[in-house]
């Protein structure tokens, strides 16, 4: 394995790794956010179904779901925001590192 000895190559490597990590982190956060949105919608629809049954003077078939918003806000207010921010920072650092690497690249002359 050959280890690069120039700054431009190292900046490109750092840029690629940072961009990849940032993208993975953001994709994971979006997946988790969408999972909670789906869970919230399912709970909401289930609760509406139970309300309709009660309004029609029928027996409820399940419990009313409460507290989904509280759990979502608890999760998103702590780790979620930090991970989302870290993902954007890594993505930005990766792009900036790659851009800066071009200032360290040897200039190519036209022949």
mmCIF file of N, CA, C and O in Angstrom:
data_model
loop_
_atom_site.group_PDB
_atom_site.id
_atom_site.type_symbol
_atom_site.label_atom_id
_atom_site.label_comp_id
_atom_site.label_asym_id
_atom_site.label_seq_id
_atom_site.Cartn_x
_atom_site.Cartn_y
_atom_site.Cartn_z
ATOM 1 N N UNK A 1 0.849 -1.184 0.000
ATOM 2 C CA UNK A 1 0.000 0.000 0.000
ATOM 3 C C UNK A 1 0.889 1.240 0.000
ATOM 4 O O UNK A 1 1.813 1.352 0.792
ATOM 5 N N UNK A 2 0.578 2.147 -0.880
ATOM 6 C CA UNK A 2 1.347 3.379 -1.006
ATOM 7 C C UNK A 2 0.641 4.485 -0.236
ATOM 8 O O UNK A 2 -0.543 4.722 -0.426
ATOM 9 N N UNK A 3 1.368 5.138 0.642
ATOM 10 C CA UNK A 3 0.819 6.236 1.432
ATOM 11 C C UNK A 3 1.093 7.540 0.685
ATOM 12 O O UNK A 3 2.236 7.809 0.320
ATOM 13 N N UNK A 4 0.056 8.327 0.436
ATOM 14 C CA UNK A 4 0.256 9.594 -0.286
ATOM 15 C C UNK A 4 1.174 10.528 0.494
ATOM 16 O O UNK A 4 1.174 10.546 1.730
ATOM 17 N N UNK A 5 1.956 11.304 -0.246
ATOM 18 C CA UNK A 5 2.878 12.219 0.422
ATOM 19 C C UNK A 5 2.588 13.682 0.110
ATOM 20 O O UNK A 5 3.324 14.559 0.524
ATOM 21 N N UNK A 6 1.498 13.948 -0.605
ATOM 22 C CA UNK A 6 1.190 15.348 -0.918
ATOM 23 C C UNK A 6 -0.103 15.777 -0.213
ATOM 24 O O UNK A 6 -0.995 14.976 0.054
ATOM 25 N N UNK A 7 -0.192 17.054 0.073
ATOM 26 C CA UNK A 7 -1.314 17.620 0.813
ATOM 27 C C UNK A 7 -2.623 17.485 0.031
ATOM 28 O O UNK A 7 -3.672 17.181 0.606
ATOM 29 N N UNK A 8 -2.569 17.689 -1.267
ATOM 30 C CA UNK A 8 -3.785 17.642 -2.088
ATOM 31 C C UNK A 8 -4.474 16.283 -1.984
ATOM 32 O O UNK A 8 -5.698 16.208 -1.832
ATOM 33 N N UNK A 9 -3.692 15.223 -2.070
ATOM 34 C CA UNK A 9 -4.277 13.876 -1.993
ATOM 35 C C UNK A 9 -4.881 13.633 -0.614
ATOM 36 O O UNK A 9 -5.976 13.073 -0.500
ATOM 37 N N UNK A 10 -4.182 14.059 0.434
ATOM 38 C CA UNK A 10 -4.712 13.872 1.787
ATOM 39 C C UNK A 10 -6.003 14.656 1.985
ATOM 40 O O UNK A 10 -6.953 14.166 2.606
ATOM 41 N N UNK A 11 -6.056 15.871 1.453
ATOM 42 C CA UNK A 11 -7.283 16.664 1.571
ATOM 43 C C UNK A 11 -8.441 16.006 0.820
ATOM 44 O O UNK A 11 -9.582 16.013 1.281
ATOM 45 N N UNK A 12 -8.157 15.418 -0.320
ATOM 46 C CA UNK A 12 -9.195 14.712 -1.079
ATOM 47 C C UNK A 12 -9.669 13.475 -0.328
ATOM 48 O O UNK A 12 -10.862 13.160 -0.307
ATOM 49 N N UNK A 13 -8.744 12.763 0.304
ATOM 50 C CA UNK A 13 -9.116 11.579 1.093
ATOM 51 C C UNK A 13 -9.975 12.000 2.288
ATOM 52 O O UNK A 13 -11.030 11.407 2.555
ATOM 53 N N UNK A 14 -9.525 13.028 3.001
ATOM 54 C CA UNK A 14 -10.292 13.525 4.153
ATOM 55 C C UNK A 14 -11.668 14.010 3.699
ATOM 56 O O UNK A 14 -12.678 13.751 4.355
ATOM 57 N N UNK A 15 -11.712 14.694 2.558
ATOM 58 C CA UNK A 15 -12.982 15.175 2.022
ATOM 59 C C UNK A 15 -13.928 14.037 1.687
ATOM 60 O O UNK A 15 -15.116 14.084 2.006
ATOM 61 N N UNK A 16 -13.400 13.004 1.047
ATOM 62 C CA UNK A 16 -14.238 11.857 0.670
ATOM 63 C C UNK A 16 -14.754 11.122 1.901
ATOM 64 O O UNK A 16 -15.948 10.781 1.982
ATOM 65 N N UNK A 17 -13.902 10.903 2.878
ATOM 66 C CA UNK A 17 -14.312 10.191 4.099
ATOM 67 C C UNK A 17 -15.318 11.023 4.890
ATOM 68 O O UNK A 17 -16.342 10.499 5.354
ATOM 69 N N UNK A 18 -15.064 12.316 5.037
ATOM 70 C CA UNK A 18 -15.997 13.178 5.775
ATOM 71 C C UNK A 18 -17.352 13.253 5.086
ATOM 72 O O UNK A 18 -18.392 13.175 5.737
ATOM 73 N N UNK A 19 -17.342 13.391 3.768
ATOM 74 C CA UNK A 19 -18.604 13.445 3.017
ATOM 75 C C UNK A 19 -19.369 12.135 3.153
ATOM 76 O O UNK A 19 -20.587 12.127 3.326
ATOM 77 N N UNK A 20 -18.657 11.024 3.078
ATOM 78 C CA UNK A 20 -19.307 9.716 3.205
ATOM 79 C C UNK A 20 -19.917 9.550 4.598
ATOM 80 O O UNK A 20 -21.083 9.135 4.728
ATOM 81 N N UNK A 21 -19.152 9.882 5.633
ATOM 82 C CA UNK A 21 -19.673 9.757 7.006
ATOM 83 C C UNK A 21 -20.862 10.690 7.230
ATOM 84 O O UNK A 21 -21.861 10.301 7.845
ATOM 85 N N UNK A 22 -20.769 11.924 6.740
ATOM 86 C CA UNK A 22 -21.875 12.868 6.883
ATOM 87 C C UNK A 22 -23.121 12.383 6.166
ATOM 88 O O UNK A 22 -24.233 12.477 6.692
ATOM 89 N N UNK A 23 -22.945 11.844 4.963
ATOM 90 C CA UNK A 23 -24.092 11.333 4.195
ATOM 91 C C UNK A 23 -24.744 10.152 4.893
ATOM 92 O O UNK A 23 -25.977 10.053 4.957
ATOM 93 N N UNK A 24 -23.935 9.249 5.412
ATOM 94 C CA UNK A 24 -24.468 8.082 6.121
ATOM 95 C C UNK A 24 -25.227 8.527 7.367
ATOM 96 O O UNK A 24 -26.326 8.045 7.651
ATOM 97 N N UNK A 25 -24.654 9.448 8.109
ATOM 98 C CA UNK A 25 -25.298 9.946 9.333
ATOM 99 C C UNK A 25 -26.620 10.640 9.016
ATOM 100 O O UNK A 25 -27.634 10.406 9.684
ATOM 101 N N UNK A 26 -26.642 11.457 7.970
ATOM 102 C CA UNK A 26 -27.884 12.136 7.587
ATOM 103 C C UNK A 26 -28.933 11.153 7.091
ATOM 104 O O UNK A 26 -30.119 11.281 7.422
ATOM 105 N N UNK A 27 -28.503 10.167 6.315
ATOM 106 C CA UNK A 27 -29.451 9.157 5.821
ATOM 107 C C UNK A 27 -30.061 8.389 6.993
ATOM 108 O O UNK A 27 -31.271 8.115 7.018
ATOM 109 N N UNK A 28 -29.247 8.050 7.981
ATOM 110 C CA UNK A 28 -29.753 7.323 9.150
ATOM 111 C C UNK A 28 -30.749 8.186 9.928
ATOM 112 O O UNK A 28 -31.801 7.704 10.357
ATOM 113 N N UNK A 29 -30.418 9.484 10.100
ATOM 114 C CA UNK A 29 -31.319 10.372 10.832
ATOM 115 C C UNK A 29 -32.656 10.525 10.108
ATOM 116 O O UNK A 29 -33.711 10.513 10.716
ATOM 117 N N UNK A 30 -32.613 10.677 8.786
ATOM 118 C CA UNK A 30 -33.845 10.806 8.011
ATOM 119 C C UNK A 30 -34.681 9.542 8.152
ATOM 120 O O UNK A 30 -35.902 9.609 8.331
ATOM 121 N N UNK A 31 -34.031 8.388 8.109
ATOM 122 C CA UNK A 31 -34.745 7.118 8.281
ATOM 123 C C UNK A 31 -35.427 7.069 9.642
ATOM 124 O O UNK A 31 -36.591 6.680 9.755
ATOM 125 N N UNK A 32 -34.731 7.470 10.691
ATOM 126 C CA UNK A 32 -35.299 7.461 12.037
ATOM 127 C C UNK A 32 -36.448 8.466 12.164
ATOM 128 O O UNK A 32 -37.468 8.171 12.787
ATOM 129 N N UNK A 33 -36.280 9.646 11.589
ATOM 130 C CA UNK A 33 -37.342 10.657 11.646
ATOM 131 C C UNK A 33 -38.588 10.145 10.935
ATOM 132 O O UNK A 33 -39.709 10.273 11.440
ATOM 133 N N UNK A 34 -38.394 9.566 9.745
ATOM 134 C CA UNK A 34 -39.539 9.027 8.999
ATOM 135 C C UNK A 34 -40.210 7.886 9.758
ATOM 136 O O UNK A 34 -41.438 7.755 9.727
ATOM 137 N N UNK A 35 -39.422 7.074 10.452
ATOM 138 C CA UNK A 35 -40.004 5.991 11.250
ATOM 139 C C UNK A 35 -40.920 6.565 12.325
ATOM 140 O O UNK A 35 -42.038 6.075 12.528
ATOM 141 N N UNK A 36 -40.477 7.631 12.996
ATOM 142 C CA UNK A 36 -41.300 8.240 14.039
ATOM 143 C C UNK A 36 -42.530 8.920 13.457
ATOM 144 O O UNK A 36 -43.598 8.916 14.068
ATOM 145 N N UNK A 37 -42.387 9.516 12.278
ATOM 146 C CA UNK A 37 -43.551 10.130 11.627
ATOM 147 C C UNK A 37 -44.586 9.059 11.314
ATOM 148 O O UNK A 37 -45.786 9.238 11.571
ATOM 149 N N UNK A 38 -44.151 7.934 10.765
ATOM 150 C CA UNK A 38 -45.068 6.831 10.454
ATOM 151 C C UNK A 38 -45.723 6.314 11.728
ATOM 152 O O UNK A 38 -46.939 6.104 11.773
ATOM 153 N N UNK A 39 -44.930 6.112 12.782
ATOM 154 C CA UNK A 39 -45.492 5.638 14.053
ATOM 155 C C UNK A 39 -46.539 6.615 14.592
ATOM 156 O O UNK A 39 -47.586 6.210 15.092
ATOM 157 N N UNK A 40 -46.242 7.912 14.480
ATOM 158 C CA UNK A 40 -47.201 8.920 14.941
ATOM 159 C C UNK A 40 -48.488 8.897 14.132
ATOM 160 O O UNK A 40 -49.591 9.009 14.681
ATOM 161 N N UNK A 41 -48.360 8.732 12.815
ATOM 162 C CA UNK A 41 -49.557 8.670 11.973
ATOM 163 C C UNK A 41 -50.382 7.418 12.244
ATOM 164 O O UNK A 41 -51.614 7.472 12.267
ATOM 165 N N UNK A 42 -49.716 6.298 12.457
ATOM 166 C CA UNK A 42 -50.431 5.057 12.763
ATOM 167 C C UNK A 42 -51.188 5.205 14.077
ATOM 168 O O UNK A 42 -52.364 4.831 14.180
ATOM 169 N N UNK A 43 -50.526 5.771 15.093
ATOM 170 C CA UNK A 43 -51.181 5.978 16.388
ATOM 171 C C UNK A 43 -52.358 6.944 16.251
ATOM 172 O O UNK A 43 -53.429 6.728 16.838
ATOM 173 N N UNK A 44 -52.181 7.985 15.459
ATOM 174 C CA UNK A 44 -53.248 8.963 15.240
ATOM 175 C C UNK A 44 -54.454 8.302 14.564
ATOM 176 O O UNK A 44 -55.597 8.482 15.008
ATOM 177 N N UNK A 45 -54.213 7.553 13.514
ATOM 178 C CA UNK A 45 -55.300 6.872 12.804
ATOM 179 C C UNK A 45 -56.008 5.864 13.712
ATOM 180 O O UNK A 45 -57.234 5.764 13.684
ATOM 181 N N UNK A 46 -55.243 5.152 14.509
ATOM 182 C CA UNK A 46 -55.840 4.180 15.436
ATOM 183 C C UNK A 46 -56.742 4.891 16.447
ATOM 184 O O UNK A 46 -57.859 4.431 16.730
ATOM 185 N N UNK A 47 -56.259 6.012 16.953
ATOM 186 C CA UNK A 47 -57.061 6.761 17.927
ATOM 187 C C UNK A 47 -58.325 7.321 17.289
ATOM 188 O O UNK A 47 -59.398 7.299 17.902
ATOM 189 N N UNK A 48 -58.219 7.821 16.069
ATOM 190 C CA UNK A 48 -59.408 8.323 15.373
ATOM 191 C C UNK A 48 -60.429 7.202 15.160
ATOM 192 O O UNK A 48 -61.638 7.421 15.289
ATOM 193 N N UNK A 49 -59.960 6.027 14.850
ATOM 194 C CA UNK A 49 -60.858 4.880 14.668
ATOM 195 C C UNK A 49 -61.603 4.582 15.970
ATOM 196 O O UNK A 49 -62.815 4.327 15.962
ATOM 197 N N UNK A 50 -60.887 4.649 17.081
ATOM 198 C CA UNK A 50 -61.512 4.385 18.370
ATOM 199 C C UNK A 50 -62.535 5.471 18.719
ATOM 200 O O UNK A 50 -63.598 5.180 19.279
ATOM 201 N N UNK A 51 -62.240 6.718 18.389
ATOM 202 C CA UNK A 51 -63.183 7.819 18.628
ATOM 203 C C UNK A 51 -64.442 7.615 17.787
ATOM 204 O O UNK A 51 -65.569 7.797 18.265
ATOM 205 N N UNK A 52 -64.260 7.224 16.515
ATOM 206 C CA UNK A 52 -65.429 6.984 15.647
ATOM 207 C C UNK A 52 -66.310 5.871 16.212
ATOM 208 O O UNK A 52 -67.538 5.957 16.174
ATOM 209 N N UNK A 53 -65.689 4.825 16.720
ATOM 210 C CA UNK A 53 -66.475 3.740 17.320
ATOM 211 C C UNK A 53 -67.298 4.255 18.494
ATOM 212 O O UNK A 53 -68.481 3.933 18.632
ATOM 213 N N UNK A 54 -66.670 5.059 19.351
ATOM 214 C CA UNK A 54 -67.383 5.588 20.522
ATOM 215 C C UNK A 54 -68.513 6.532 20.106
ATOM 216 O O UNK A 54 -69.582 6.519 20.690
ATOM 217 N N UNK A 55 -68.253 7.349 19.074
ATOM 218 C CA UNK A 55 -69.293 8.267 18.604
ATOM 219 C C UNK A 55 -70.472 7.525 17.994
ATOM 220 O O UNK A 55 -71.599 8.020 18.022
ATOM 221 N N UNK A 56 -70.216 6.354 17.440
ATOM 222 C CA UNK A 56 -71.287 5.517 16.878
ATOM 223 C C UNK A 56 -71.899 4.590 17.934
ATOM 224 O O UNK A 56 -72.611 3.651 17.601
ATOM 225 N N UNK A 57 -71.585 4.865 19.219
ATOM 226 C CA UNK A 57 -72.078 4.048 20.338
ATOM 227 C C UNK A 57 -71.709 2.569 20.200
ATOM 228 O O UNK A 57 -72.488 1.691 20.512
ATOM 229 N N UNK A 58 -70.507 2.322 19.713
ATOM 230 C CA UNK A 58 -69.992 0.957 19.605
ATOM 231 C C UNK A 58 -68.863 0.769 20.607
ATOM 232 O O UNK A 58 -68.286 1.726 21.121
ATOM 233 N N UNK A 59 -68.542 -0.487 20.853
ATOM 234 C CA UNK A 59 -67.467 -0.839 21.780
ATOM 235 C C UNK A 59 -66.105 -0.533 21.142
ATOM 236 O O UNK A 59 -65.889 -0.851 19.978
ATOM 237 N N UNK A 60 -65.221 0.086 21.911
ATOM 238 C CA UNK A 60 -63.854 0.306 21.434
ATOM 239 C C UNK A 60 -63.177 -1.044 21.227
ATOM 240 O O UNK A 60 -63.366 -1.962 22.022
ATOM 241 N N UNK A 61 -62.363 -1.130 20.157
ATOM 242 C CA UNK A 61 -61.627 -2.379 19.903
ATOM 243 C C UNK A 61 -60.188 -2.295 20.380
ATOM 244 O O UNK A 61 -59.462 -3.282 20.346
ATOM 245 N N UNK A 62 -59.763 -1.142 20.802
ATOM 246 C CA UNK A 62 -58.389 -0.965 21.283
ATOM 247 C C UNK A 62 -58.294 0.295 22.106
ATOM 248 O O UNK A 62 -59.251 1.065 22.217
ATOM 249 N N UNK A 63 -57.126 0.536 22.671
ATOM 250 C CA UNK A 63 -56.957 1.724 23.516
ATOM 251 C C UNK A 63 -56.750 2.980 22.675
ATOM 252 O O UNK A 63 -56.374 2.920 21.510
ATOM 253 N N UNK A 64 -57.007 4.124 23.285
ATOM 254 C CA UNK A 64 -56.656 5.406 22.679
ATOM 255 C C UNK A 64 -55.158 5.593 22.913
ATOM 256 O O UNK A 64 -54.660 5.363 24.009
ATOM 257 N N UNK A 65 -54.459 5.979 21.882
ATOM 258 C CA UNK A 65 -53.006 6.151 21.972
ATOM 259 C C UNK A 65 -52.705 7.600 22.313
ATOM 260 O O UNK A 65 -53.176 8.512 21.638
ATOM 261 N N UNK A 66 -51.912 7.780 23.356
ATOM 262 C CA UNK A 66 -51.531 9.132 23.787
ATOM 263 C C UNK A 66 -50.035 9.183 24.039
ATOM 264 O O UNK A 66 -49.413 8.163 24.294
ATOM 265 N N UNK A 67 -49.463 10.356 23.953
ATOM 266 C CA UNK A 67 -48.067 10.558 24.337
ATOM 267 C C UNK A 67 -47.039 10.350 23.231
ATOM 268 O O UNK A 67 -45.845 10.423 23.491
ATOM 269 N N UNK A 68 -47.476 10.103 22.008
ATOM 270 C CA UNK A 68 -46.512 9.882 20.922
ATOM 271 C C UNK A 68 -45.688 11.145 20.687
ATOM 272 O O UNK A 68 -44.472 11.078 20.524
ATOM 273 N N UNK A 69 -46.339 12.292 20.690
ATOM 274 C CA UNK A 69 -45.635 13.554 20.453
ATOM 275 C C UNK A 69 -44.595 13.813 21.525
ATOM 276 O O UNK A 69 -43.486 14.254 21.228
ATOM 277 N N UNK A 70 -44.907 13.512 22.759
ATOM 278 C CA UNK A 70 -43.955 13.716 23.858
ATOM 279 C C UNK A 70 -42.710 12.884 23.640
ATOM 280 O O UNK A 70 -41.584 13.370 23.790
ATOM 281 N N UNK A 71 -42.880 11.619 23.276
ATOM 282 C CA UNK A 71 -41.726 10.747 23.050
ATOM 283 C C UNK A 71 -40.895 11.235 21.859
ATOM 284 O O UNK A 71 -39.668 11.240 21.913
ATOM 285 N N UNK A 72 -41.558 11.656 20.806
ATOM 286 C CA UNK A 72 -40.856 12.163 19.629
ATOM 287 C C UNK A 72 -40.050 13.404 19.973
ATOM 288 O O UNK A 72 -38.881 13.519 19.611
ATOM 289 N N UNK A 73 -40.664 14.324 20.695
ATOM 290 C CA UNK A 73 -39.962 15.553 21.064
ATOM 291 C C UNK A 73 -38.809 15.281 22.016
ATOM 292 O O UNK A 73 -37.763 15.929 21.936
ATOM 293 N N UNK A 74 -38.966 14.313 22.927
ATOM 294 C CA UNK A 74 -37.873 13.947 23.833
ATOM 295 C C UNK A 74 -36.675 13.410 23.058
ATOM 296 O O UNK A 74 -35.531 13.788 23.317
ATOM 297 N N UNK A 75 -36.929 12.536 22.108
ATOM 298 C CA UNK A 75 -35.846 11.935 21.336
ATOM 299 C C UNK A 75 -35.182 12.977 20.438
ATOM 300 O O UNK A 75 -33.960 13.068 20.365
ATOM 301 N N UNK A 76 -35.990 13.769 19.758
ATOM 302 C CA UNK A 76 -35.454 14.749 18.821
ATOM 303 C C UNK A 76 -34.733 15.899 19.519
ATOM 304 O O UNK A 76 -33.856 16.505 18.936
ATOM 305 N N UNK A 77 -35.098 16.212 20.743
ATOM 306 C CA UNK A 77 -34.484 17.348 21.417
ATOM 307 C C UNK A 77 -33.100 17.019 21.963
ATOM 308 O O UNK A 77 -32.320 17.915 22.217
ATOM 309 N N UNK A 78 -32.789 15.761 22.118
ATOM 310 C CA UNK A 78 -31.493 15.397 22.695
ATOM 311 C C UNK A 78 -30.512 14.971 21.611
ATOM 312 O O UNK A 78 -29.810 15.779 21.029
ATOM 313 N N UNK A 79 -30.465 13.704 21.374
ATOM 314 C CA UNK A 79 -29.480 13.121 20.476
ATOM 315 C C UNK A 79 -29.767 13.436 19.017
ATOM 316 O O UNK A 79 -28.849 13.621 18.224
ATOM 317 N N UNK A 80 -31.031 13.526 18.659
ATOM 318 C CA UNK A 80 -31.402 13.738 17.265
ATOM 319 C C UNK A 80 -30.823 14.994 16.662
ATOM 320 O O UNK A 80 -30.271 14.975 15.556
ATOM 321 N N UNK A 81 -30.914 16.094 17.369
ATOM 322 C CA UNK A 81 -30.408 17.365 16.860
ATOM 323 C C UNK A 81 -28.887 17.319 16.739
ATOM 324 O O UNK A 81 -28.313 17.790 15.749
ATOM 325 N N UNK A 82 -28.226 16.722 17.713
ATOM 326 C CA UNK A 82 -26.761 16.629 17.676
ATOM 327 C C UNK A 82 -26.294 15.783 16.494
ATOM 328 O O UNK A 82 -25.341 16.154 15.800
ATOM 329 N N UNK A 83 -26.967 14.665 16.253
ATOM 330 C CA UNK A 83 -26.569 13.803 15.135
ATOM 331 C C UNK A 83 -26.857 14.460 13.787
ATOM 332 O O UNK A 83 -26.057 14.349 12.855
ATOM 333 N N UNK A 84 -27.976 15.125 13.689
ATOM 334 C CA UNK A 84 -28.317 15.815 12.445
ATOM 335 C C UNK A 84 -27.302 16.924 12.159
ATOM 336 O O UNK A 84 -26.810 17.061 11.037
ATOM 337 N N UNK A 85 -26.943 17.686 13.185
ATOM 338 C CA UNK A 85 -25.952 18.751 13.045
ATOM 339 C C UNK A 85 -24.589 18.181 12.677
ATOM 340 O O UNK A 85 -23.907 18.702 11.787
ATOM 341 N N UNK A 86 -24.191 17.101 13.337
ATOM 342 C CA UNK A 86 -22.904 16.466 13.027
ATOM 343 C C UNK A 86 -22.865 15.982 11.585
ATOM 344 O O UNK A 86 -21.838 16.120 10.905
ATOM 345 N N UNK A 87 -23.966 15.428 11.106
ATOM 346 C CA UNK A 87 -24.017 14.966 9.719
ATOM 347 C C UNK A 87 -23.817 16.104 8.739
ATOM 348 O O UNK A 87 -23.047 15.985 7.786
ATOM 349 N N UNK A 88 -24.484 17.241 8.963
ATOM 350 C CA UNK A 88 -24.328 18.391 8.073
ATOM 351 C C UNK A 88 -22.922 18.975 8.161
ATOM 352 O O UNK A 88 -22.341 19.386 7.153
ATOM 353 N N UNK A 89 -22.354 19.015 9.360
ATOM 354 C CA UNK A 89 -20.988 19.541 9.526
ATOM 355 C C UNK A 89 -19.982 18.652 8.799
ATOM 356 O O UNK A 89 -19.096 19.147 8.094
ATOM 357 N N UNK A 90 -20.100 17.324 8.965
ATOM 358 C CA UNK A 90 -19.192 16.414 8.265
ATOM 359 C C UNK A 90 -19.328 16.547 6.751
ATOM 360 O O UNK A 90 -18.327 16.535 6.022
ATOM 361 N N UNK A 91 -20.538 16.663 6.274
ATOM 362 C CA UNK A 91 -20.764 16.820 4.840
ATOM 363 C C UNK A 91 -20.130 18.120 4.333
ATOM 364 O O UNK A 91 -19.449 18.125 3.300
ATOM 365 N N UNK A 92 -20.323 19.202 5.066
ATOM 366 C CA UNK A 92 -19.740 20.491 4.673
ATOM 367 C C UNK A 92 -18.216 20.457 4.729
ATOM 368 O O UNK A 92 -17.536 20.944 3.816
ATOM 369 N N UNK A 93 -17.651 19.869 5.796
ATOM 370 C CA UNK A 93 -16.195 19.767 5.901
ATOM 371 C C UNK A 93 -15.613 18.935 4.769
ATOM 372 O O UNK A 93 -14.541 19.246 4.238
ATOM 373 N N UNK A 94 -16.322 17.877 4.405
ATOM 374 C CA UNK A 94 -15.858 17.044 3.304
ATOM 375 C C UNK A 94 -15.814 17.815 2.002
ATOM 376 O O UNK A 94 -14.837 17.724 1.242
ATOM 377 N N UNK A 95 -16.852 18.585 1.732
ATOM 378 C CA UNK A 95 -16.875 19.374 0.499
ATOM 379 C C UNK A 95 -15.806 20.465 0.516
ATOM 380 O O UNK A 95 -15.131 20.688 -0.493
ATOM 381 N N UNK A 96 -15.653 21.136 1.644
ATOM 382 C CA UNK A 96 -14.641 22.190 1.743
ATOM 383 C C UNK A 96 -13.231 21.614 1.610
ATOM 384 O O UNK A 96 -12.371 22.192 0.945
ATOM 385 N N UNK A 97 -12.992 20.482 2.225
ATOM 386 C CA UNK A 97 -11.685 19.840 2.146
ATOM 387 C C UNK A 97 -11.353 19.462 0.704
ATOM 388 O O UNK A 97 -10.226 19.656 0.243
ATOM 389 N N UNK A 98 -12.320 18.936 0.009
ATOM 390 C CA UNK A 98 -12.113 18.587 -1.395
ATOM 391 C C UNK A 98 -11.851 19.835 -2.226
ATOM 392 O O UNK A 98 -10.959 19.850 -3.091
ATOM 393 N N UNK A 99 -12.590 20.897 -1.979
ATOM 394 C CA UNK A 99 -12.386 22.151 -2.719
ATOM 395 C C UNK A 99 -11.008 22.736 -2.451
ATOM 396 O O UNK A 99 -10.314 23.167 -3.379
ATOM 397 N N UNK A 100 -10.572 22.734 -1.192
ATOM 398 C CA UNK A 100 -9.263 23.285 -0.831
ATOM 399 C C UNK A 100 -8.136 22.458 -1.449
ATOM 400 O O UNK A 100 -7.074 22.987 -1.785
ATOM 401 N N UNK A 101 -8.378 21.167 -1.639
ATOM 402 C CA UNK A 101 -7.333 20.302 -2.192
ATOM 403 C C UNK A 101 -6.879 20.763 -3.577
ATOM 404 O O UNK A 101 -5.737 20.545 -3.960
ATOM 405 N N UNK A 102 -7.767 21.414 -4.306
ATOM 406 C CA UNK A 102 -7.391 21.881 -5.645
ATOM 407 C C UNK A 102 -6.377 23.020 -5.610
ATOM 408 O O UNK A 102 -5.653 23.241 -6.569
ATOM 409 N N UNK A 103 -6.287 23.734 -4.498
ATOM 410 C CA UNK A 103 -5.281 24.782 -4.367
ATOM 411 C C UNK A 103 -3.887 24.200 -4.130
ATOM 412 O O UNK A 103 -2.886 24.874 -4.320
ATOM 413 N N UNK A 104 -3.825 22.945 -3.695
ATOM 414 C CA UNK A 104 -2.554 22.296 -3.441
ATOM 415 C C UNK A 104 -2.132 21.361 -4.578
ATOM 416 O O UNK A 104 -1.069 20.784 -4.541
ATOM 417 N N UNK A 105 -2.990 21.216 -5.559
ATOM 418 C CA UNK A 105 -2.683 20.339 -6.688
ATOM 419 C C UNK A 105 -1.656 21.020 -7.596
ATOM 420 O O UNK A 105 -1.699 22.237 -7.776
ATOM 421 N N UNK A 106 -0.751 20.238 -8.164
ATOM 422 C CA UNK A 106 0.191 20.835 -9.102
ATOM 423 C C UNK A 106 -0.557 21.341 -10.344
ATOM 424 O O UNK A 106 -1.516 20.716 -10.774
ATOM 425 N N UNK A 107 -0.153 22.476 -10.842
ATOM 426 C CA UNK A 107 -0.827 23.030 -12.014
ATOM 427 C C UNK A 107 -0.420 22.263 -13.265
ATOM 428 O O UNK A 107 0.719 21.880 -13.429
ATOM 429 N N UNK A 108 -1.405 22.057 -14.111
ATOM 430 C CA UNK A 108 -1.179 21.366 -15.368
ATOM 431 C C UNK A 108 -1.091 22.433 -16.455
ATOM 432 O O UNK A 108 -1.952 23.290 -16.570
ATOM 433 N N UNK A 109 -0.050 22.371 -17.235
ATOM 434 C CA UNK A 109 0.101 23.342 -18.322
ATOM 435 C C UNK A 109 -0.378 22.748 -19.626
ATOM 436 O O UNK A 109 -0.277 21.554 -19.853
ATOM 437 N N UNK A 110 -0.932 23.586 -20.461
ATOM 438 C CA UNK A 110 -1.387 23.139 -21.780
ATOM 439 C C UNK A 110 -0.184 23.042 -22.711
ATOM 440 O O UNK A 110 0.619 23.951 -22.805
ATOM 441 N N UNK A 111 -0.085 21.958 -23.411
ATOM 442 C CA UNK A 111 1.038 21.772 -24.355
ATOM 443 C C UNK A 111 0.611 22.065 -25.758
ATOM 444 O O UNK A 111 -0.374 21.835 -26.254
#
